[in-house]
């Protein structure tokens, strides 16, 4: 096991907003539990102003510049646009000091960057060349990155967090009775949450909880207020990671028919609580959920309604065991330590 300190360079994981924050928070919890030295260095916070984020980044840059590359492993978590620029700058600084960066790519937007020649593809190419090792979330992304960037990638999926419950309680739901449905996401148009409002109108047994916030939130509120299912739809806004896990554990089914996703962290978080999921048939998510129990794929309100019966009675214990085998703490840590093992 490595004795070097792992520096996690990332968006602020305490924000609880988005898949990167959740995966980094889970990674930090695993490292802490296994007594592996690490430090989270935030390069950005989704809750901060532009001025404050400039200060946060400069502070991270200074900390990296003053760190000892012989005693640290630099583990970068990269999202689109500003995140990509910040991590590229950090990677160049680390490389100039003979440090080793392990760069994890997290955004669906990277597919667009790679298919369009220009600044963003050049930045991605620069970052991948500067990195000591490049990490993809699954084999789908590994194949894309290696094809377009001509660099070798290793696969390291996002890790599961600890379940909110120490024991597994099997659900008593029956598809003919009330169904407590839940989704958690950044509320933007392409997450396709409007289909869940239509679903709740279509199926009068569904009680829907929507967790999250974003620039499409007001539109979704308007759609819900005009809906015949208005009294069965609740918006909570953003919740902490622990609060979200608690809400997931109380649900009968998790549904998010997103039009895009880089991995699908929220689906495996729901499965880790023993909750079945309905996810879209998009390549990255299909790869992530392949072989797991309690999973169905559908996107439209009608398709989702037809899919509910196929998964809602999957035993919670089987769902939890299935996802733990693929994304649990032990397999994640074993893979991470193998990738970061020093010669």
Short mmCIF file of C-alpha atoms in Angstrom, two decimals:
data_model
loop_
_atom_site.label_atom_id
_atom_site.label_comp_id
_atom_site.label_asym_id
_atom_site.label_seq_id
_atom_site.Cartn_x
_atom_site.Cartn_y
_atom_site.Cartn_z
CA UNK A 1 0.00 0.00 0.00
CA UNK A 2 1.31 3.44 -0.97
CA UNK A 3 2.83 5.62 1.76
CA UNK A 4 2.61 8.74 -0.38
CA UNK A 5 -0.06 11.30 0.39
CA UNK A 6 -2.91 11.50 -2.13
CA UNK A 7 -3.90 15.07 -2.96
CA UNK A 8 -7.45 15.19 -4.34
CA UNK A 9 -7.68 18.25 -6.62
CA UNK A 10 -11.36 18.75 -7.26
CA UNK A 11 -14.52 20.78 -7.02
CA UNK A 12 -15.55 21.21 -3.40
CA UNK A 13 -17.04 17.82 -2.43
CA UNK A 14 -18.91 19.29 0.52
CA UNK A 15 -21.26 21.07 -1.90
CA UNK A 16 -23.05 17.79 -2.64
CA UNK A 17 -23.89 19.16 -6.09
CA UNK A 18 -23.29 16.75 -8.96
CA UNK A 19 -21.57 13.43 -9.58
CA UNK A 20 -17.99 14.68 -9.14
CA UNK A 21 -18.70 16.06 -5.67
CA UNK A 22 -20.37 12.81 -4.64
CA UNK A 23 -17.64 10.55 -6.04
CA UNK A 24 -14.85 12.60 -4.42
CA UNK A 25 -16.68 12.62 -1.09
CA UNK A 26 -16.98 8.83 -1.34
CA UNK A 27 -13.31 8.48 -2.28
CA UNK A 28 -12.24 10.63 0.68
CA UNK A 29 -14.39 8.56 3.05
CA UNK A 30 -12.80 5.34 1.79
CA UNK A 31 -9.25 6.69 2.16
CA UNK A 32 -10.03 7.94 5.66
CA UNK A 33 -11.56 4.61 6.65
CA UNK A 34 -8.43 2.77 5.46
CA UNK A 35 -6.03 5.25 7.12
CA UNK A 36 -4.46 6.24 3.82
CA UNK A 37 -2.98 9.75 3.96
CA UNK A 38 -4.87 12.21 1.76
CA UNK A 39 -5.98 15.82 1.51
CA UNK A 40 -8.82 17.41 -0.43
CA UNK A 41 -7.72 20.59 -2.21
CA UNK A 42 -10.74 22.39 -3.66
CA UNK A 43 -10.04 24.25 -6.89
CA UNK A 44 -13.61 25.51 -7.28
CA UNK A 45 -16.95 25.57 -5.46
CA UNK A 46 -20.29 25.55 -7.31
CA UNK A 47 -21.77 27.63 -4.48
CA UNK A 48 -19.16 30.40 -4.61
CA UNK A 49 -19.08 33.66 -6.56
CA UNK A 50 -16.64 34.19 -9.44
CA UNK A 51 -14.42 36.35 -7.25
CA UNK A 52 -14.32 33.78 -4.47
CA UNK A 53 -13.69 30.95 -6.94
CA UNK A 54 -10.72 32.88 -8.32
CA UNK A 55 -9.34 33.04 -4.79
CA UNK A 56 -10.06 29.32 -4.21
CA UNK A 57 -8.20 28.38 -7.38
CA UNK A 58 -5.19 30.61 -6.67
CA UNK A 59 -4.99 29.13 -3.18
CA UNK A 60 -5.03 25.60 -4.66
CA UNK A 61 -2.41 26.59 -7.23
CA UNK A 62 -0.11 27.97 -4.54
CA UNK A 63 -0.57 24.88 -2.40
CA UNK A 64 0.35 22.63 -5.31
CA UNK A 65 3.35 24.78 -6.26
CA UNK A 66 4.70 24.57 -2.71
CA UNK A 67 4.04 20.84 -2.30
CA UNK A 68 6.71 18.17 -2.53
CA UNK A 69 6.19 16.03 -5.67
CA UNK A 70 8.31 13.27 -4.15
CA UNK A 71 5.88 12.84 -1.27
CA UNK A 72 2.54 13.32 -3.01
CA UNK A 73 0.28 11.75 -5.60
CA UNK A 74 -1.83 14.32 -7.45
CA UNK A 75 -5.29 12.95 -8.19
CA UNK A 76 -7.22 15.38 -10.42
CA UNK A 77 -10.98 15.21 -10.98
CA UNK A 78 -11.96 17.03 -14.16
CA UNK A 79 -15.26 18.43 -15.35
CA UNK A 80 -16.07 20.66 -18.36
CA UNK A 81 -15.06 24.21 -19.27
CA UNK A 82 -13.63 26.05 -16.23
CA UNK A 83 -12.80 22.81 -14.45
CA UNK A 84 -10.89 21.57 -17.49
CA UNK A 85 -8.89 24.81 -17.72
CA UNK A 86 -8.09 24.82 -14.00
CA UNK A 87 -6.94 21.19 -13.98
CA UNK A 88 -4.83 21.71 -17.11
CA UNK A 89 -3.03 24.62 -15.43
CA UNK A 90 -2.52 22.57 -12.26
CA UNK A 91 -1.24 19.62 -14.29
CA UNK A 92 1.28 21.81 -16.13
CA UNK A 93 2.57 23.18 -12.81
CA UNK A 94 2.86 19.69 -11.33
CA UNK A 95 4.64 18.36 -14.41
CA UNK A 96 7.10 21.28 -14.34
CA UNK A 97 8.10 20.11 -10.86
CA UNK A 98 8.42 16.46 -11.96
CA UNK A 99 5.25 15.49 -10.13
CA UNK A 100 2.84 12.77 -11.26
CA UNK A 101 -0.79 13.53 -11.98
CA UNK A 102 -3.51 10.91 -12.16
CA UNK A 103 -6.36 12.56 -14.06
CA UNK A 104 -9.96 11.34 -13.85
CA UNK A 105 -12.32 12.59 -16.57
CA UNK A 106 -15.95 13.03 -15.51
CA UNK A 107 -17.97 14.97 -18.08
CA UNK A 108 -20.33 14.03 -20.89
CA UNK A 109 -19.33 17.34 -22.53
CA UNK A 110 -15.94 15.83 -23.36
CA UNK A 111 -17.59 13.80 -26.13
CA UNK A 112 -18.63 17.04 -27.83
CA UNK A 113 -15.16 18.51 -27.33
CA UNK A 114 -13.53 15.51 -28.96
CA UNK A 115 -15.77 15.66 -32.02
CA UNK A 116 -15.14 19.35 -32.61
CA UNK A 117 -11.68 20.60 -33.42
CA UNK A 118 -10.88 23.71 -31.45
CA UNK A 119 -9.86 25.10 -28.08
CA UNK A 120 -11.60 22.51 -25.87
CA UNK A 121 -10.24 19.50 -27.74
CA UNK A 122 -6.75 21.07 -27.65
CA UNK A 123 -7.09 21.61 -23.90
CA UNK A 124 -8.19 18.01 -23.37
CA UNK A 125 -5.27 16.79 -25.47
CA UNK A 126 -2.84 18.97 -23.50
CA UNK A 127 -4.14 17.69 -20.18
CA UNK A 128 -3.98 14.04 -21.25
CA UNK A 129 -0.38 14.46 -22.46
CA UNK A 130 0.66 16.19 -19.22
CA UNK A 131 -0.87 13.50 -17.04
CA UNK A 132 1.20 10.60 -15.78
CA UNK A 133 -1.89 8.39 -15.99
CA UNK A 134 -5.32 9.08 -17.46
CA UNK A 135 -8.41 7.50 -15.93
CA UNK A 136 -11.78 6.78 -17.57
CA UNK A 137 -15.01 6.02 -15.72
CA UNK A 138 -15.78 2.88 -17.72
CA UNK A 139 -14.84 1.00 -20.88
CA UNK A 140 -17.18 3.10 -23.01
CA UNK A 141 -15.18 6.23 -22.17
CA UNK A 142 -11.82 4.44 -22.30
CA UNK A 143 -12.46 3.50 -25.93
CA UNK A 144 -13.55 7.04 -26.85
CA UNK A 145 -10.61 8.76 -25.17
CA UNK A 146 -8.00 6.40 -26.57
CA UNK A 147 -9.44 6.76 -30.07
CA UNK A 148 -9.49 10.57 -30.07
CA UNK A 149 -6.62 11.53 -27.76
CA UNK A 150 -4.15 8.77 -28.70
CA UNK A 151 -3.24 8.29 -25.04
CA UNK A 152 -3.56 5.18 -22.89
CA UNK A 153 -6.37 5.18 -20.31
CA UNK A 154 -7.05 2.98 -17.28
CA UNK A 155 -10.59 2.34 -16.03
CA UNK A 156 -11.48 3.48 -12.52
CA UNK A 157 -15.24 3.76 -11.86
CA UNK A 158 -16.62 6.14 -9.27
CA UNK A 159 -16.88 4.46 -5.86
CA UNK A 160 -19.94 3.82 -3.76
CA UNK A 161 -20.47 5.65 -0.52
CA UNK A 162 -21.56 3.96 2.67
CA UNK A 163 -25.24 3.05 2.78
CA UNK A 164 -27.41 5.18 5.06
CA UNK A 165 -28.70 2.03 6.76
CA UNK A 166 -26.72 -0.66 8.56
CA UNK A 167 -29.44 -3.25 7.95
CA UNK A 168 -31.49 -3.97 4.86
CA UNK A 169 -35.25 -3.61 5.06
CA UNK A 170 -37.09 -5.21 2.17
CA UNK A 171 -39.67 -2.94 0.53
CA UNK A 172 -43.31 -3.80 0.96
CA UNK A 173 -44.41 -1.98 -2.21
CA UNK A 174 -46.94 -3.37 -4.59
CA UNK A 175 -47.19 -1.76 -8.06
CA UNK A 176 -50.97 -1.54 -7.55
CA UNK A 177 -50.56 0.62 -4.42
CA UNK A 178 -48.80 3.92 -3.75
CA UNK A 179 -45.32 4.11 -5.28
CA UNK A 180 -42.80 6.47 -3.69
CA UNK A 181 -40.71 7.54 -6.69
CA UNK A 182 -37.66 9.77 -6.41
CA UNK A 183 -35.08 11.44 -8.62
CA UNK A 184 -32.00 13.50 -7.76
CA UNK A 185 -30.16 15.60 -10.31
CA UNK A 186 -29.05 19.00 -11.46
CA UNK A 187 -32.29 20.46 -12.79
CA UNK A 188 -31.41 21.24 -16.39
CA UNK A 189 -33.52 20.54 -19.46
CA UNK A 190 -31.47 17.60 -20.74
CA UNK A 191 -32.02 15.66 -17.52
CA UNK A 192 -35.52 15.13 -18.99
CA UNK A 193 -37.29 15.40 -15.63
CA UNK A 194 -40.35 16.81 -17.38
CA UNK A 195 -41.09 13.19 -18.34
CA UNK A 196 -41.46 12.36 -14.64
CA UNK A 197 -44.18 14.98 -14.28
CA UNK A 198 -45.98 13.37 -17.22
CA UNK A 199 -45.41 9.95 -15.62
CA UNK A 200 -47.02 11.12 -12.38
CA UNK A 201 -50.05 12.29 -14.35
CA UNK A 202 -50.17 8.94 -16.18
CA UNK A 203 -49.85 6.78 -13.07
CA UNK A 204 -52.02 8.02 -10.21
CA UNK A 205 -50.28 5.71 -7.73
CA UNK A 206 -46.97 7.58 -8.02
CA UNK A 207 -45.87 10.11 -5.41
CA UNK A 208 -42.83 11.92 -6.82
CA UNK A 209 -39.97 13.65 -4.98
CA UNK A 210 -37.49 15.72 -7.01
CA UNK A 211 -34.14 16.54 -5.35
CA UNK A 212 -31.81 19.15 -6.83
CA UNK A 213 -31.65 22.60 -8.33
CA UNK A 214 -30.62 24.30 -11.55
CA UNK A 215 -31.56 26.67 -14.34
CA UNK A 216 -34.57 24.56 -15.40
CA UNK A 217 -36.05 24.44 -11.90
CA UNK A 218 -38.56 27.28 -12.43
CA UNK A 219 -39.84 25.65 -15.62
CA UNK A 220 -40.32 22.33 -13.84
CA UNK A 221 -42.18 24.08 -11.02
CA UNK A 222 -44.49 25.69 -13.59
CA UNK A 223 -45.11 22.34 -15.30
CA UNK A 224 -45.86 20.71 -11.95
CA UNK A 225 -48.21 23.52 -10.90
CA UNK A 226 -50.21 23.10 -14.12
CA UNK A 227 -50.24 19.32 -13.81
CA UNK A 228 -53.21 17.24 -12.64
CA UNK A 229 -50.66 15.50 -10.38
CA UNK A 230 -49.59 18.73 -8.65
CA UNK A 231 -50.46 17.47 -5.16
CA UNK A 232 -48.25 14.37 -5.65
CA UNK A 233 -45.06 16.20 -6.71
CA UNK A 234 -42.56 17.64 -4.20
CA UNK A 235 -39.40 19.67 -4.89
CA UNK A 236 -36.83 19.65 -2.08
CA UNK A 237 -34.02 21.72 -3.61
CA UNK A 238 -30.44 20.59 -3.03
CA UNK A 239 -29.90 18.34 -0.01
CA UNK A 240 -26.70 17.19 1.65
CA UNK A 241 -25.22 13.86 0.62
CA UNK A 242 -26.48 12.25 3.82
CA UNK A 243 -29.97 13.72 3.46
CA UNK A 244 -30.13 12.51 -0.13
CA UNK A 245 -29.09 9.00 0.90
CA UNK A 246 -31.77 9.01 3.59
CA UNK A 247 -34.46 10.04 1.09
CA UNK A 248 -33.26 7.39 -1.37
CA UNK A 249 -33.47 4.66 1.27
CA UNK A 250 -37.13 5.52 1.89
CA UNK A 251 -38.12 5.38 -1.78
CA UNK A 252 -39.66 2.50 -3.73
CA UNK A 253 -37.98 3.37 -7.01
CA UNK A 254 -35.45 5.85 -8.44
CA UNK A 255 -36.11 7.27 -11.91
CA UNK A 256 -34.00 9.66 -13.97
CA UNK A 257 -34.51 9.57 -17.78
CA UNK A 258 -31.54 11.84 -18.55
CA UNK A 259 -30.63 12.47 -22.18
CA UNK A 260 -26.94 12.44 -21.27
CA UNK A 261 -24.62 11.29 -18.49
CA UNK A 262 -20.92 10.57 -18.16
CA UNK A 263 -21.29 7.69 -15.68
CA UNK A 264 -24.54 7.68 -13.73
CA UNK A 265 -23.25 8.09 -10.18
CA UNK A 266 -26.72 8.76 -8.83
CA UNK A 267 -28.04 5.43 -10.16
CA UNK A 268 -25.48 3.37 -8.26
CA UNK A 269 -26.05 5.52 -5.17
CA UNK A 270 -29.74 4.59 -5.34
CA UNK A 271 -28.92 0.92 -5.92
CA UNK A 272 -26.59 0.98 -2.91
CA UNK A 273 -29.65 1.82 -0.80
CA UNK A 274 -31.43 -1.24 -2.21
CA UNK A 275 -33.67 0.88 -4.43
CA UNK A 276 -34.40 -0.27 -8.02
CA UNK A 277 -33.73 2.24 -10.79
CA UNK A 278 -35.06 3.14 -14.21
CA UNK A 279 -32.34 4.73 -16.32
CA UNK A 280 -32.06 5.84 -19.96
CA UNK A 281 -30.62 3.69 -22.72
CA UNK A 282 -27.52 5.79 -23.32
CA UNK A 283 -24.13 4.09 -23.81
CA UNK A 284 -22.25 5.39 -20.76
CA UNK A 285 -25.09 4.54 -18.38
CA UNK A 286 -25.71 1.13 -19.98
CA UNK A 287 -22.02 0.32 -19.43
CA UNK A 288 -22.16 1.50 -15.80
CA UNK A 289 -25.30 -0.47 -14.92
CA UNK A 290 -24.51 -3.62 -16.93
CA UNK A 291 -25.00 -6.79 -14.88
CA UNK A 292 -26.61 -5.07 -11.87
CA UNK A 293 -29.91 -6.22 -10.40
CA UNK A 294 -32.96 -4.00 -10.08
CA UNK A 295 -32.26 -2.05 -13.27
CA UNK A 296 -34.55 -1.21 -16.19
CA UNK A 297 -33.99 1.17 -19.10
CA UNK A 298 -36.65 3.59 -20.36
CA UNK A 299 -36.92 7.29 -21.26
CA UNK A 300 -40.47 8.40 -22.06
CA UNK A 301 -43.27 8.56 -19.49
CA UNK A 302 -45.09 5.66 -21.14
CA UNK A 303 -41.96 3.49 -21.34
CA UNK A 304 -41.11 4.23 -17.71
CA UNK A 305 -44.61 3.38 -16.56
CA UNK A 306 -44.42 0.05 -18.38
CA UNK A 307 -40.99 -0.69 -16.89
CA UNK A 308 -41.88 -0.13 -13.24
CA UNK A 309 -43.41 -3.58 -12.71
CA UNK A 310 -40.26 -5.31 -14.01
CA UNK A 311 -38.00 -4.01 -11.22
CA UNK A 312 -39.97 -2.64 -8.30
CA UNK A 313 -40.21 -5.97 -6.46
CA UNK A 314 -36.51 -6.85 -6.79
CA UNK A 315 -35.33 -7.69 -3.25
CA UNK A 316 -33.30 -4.84 -1.73
CA UNK A 317 -30.68 -7.28 -0.40
CA UNK A 318 -30.02 -8.59 -3.92
CA UNK A 319 -29.72 -5.08 -5.34
CA UNK A 320 -27.25 -4.01 -2.64
CA UNK A 321 -25.09 -7.09 -3.00
CA UNK A 322 -25.01 -6.75 -6.78
CA UNK A 323 -23.82 -3.13 -6.78
CA UNK A 324 -21.38 -3.70 -3.93
CA UNK A 325 -19.63 -6.44 -5.89
CA UNK A 326 -19.05 -4.09 -8.81
CA UNK A 327 -18.53 -0.69 -7.16
CA UNK A 328 -17.87 -1.35 -3.48
CA UNK A 329 -15.09 0.06 -1.31
CA UNK A 330 -12.73 -2.90 -1.57
CA UNK A 331 -12.74 -3.17 -5.37
CA UNK A 332 -12.36 0.60 -5.77
CA UNK A 333 -9.45 0.84 -3.35
CA UNK A 334 -7.69 -2.17 -4.86
CA UNK A 335 -7.93 -0.62 -8.33
CA UNK A 336 -6.88 2.86 -7.18
CA UNK A 337 -3.83 1.59 -5.32
CA UNK A 338 -2.80 -0.59 -8.25
CA UNK A 339 -3.04 2.37 -10.64
CA UNK A 340 -1.11 4.71 -8.32
CA UNK A 341 1.51 2.13 -7.30
CA UNK A 342 4.95 3.66 -7.62
CA UNK A 343 7.69 1.86 -9.62
#
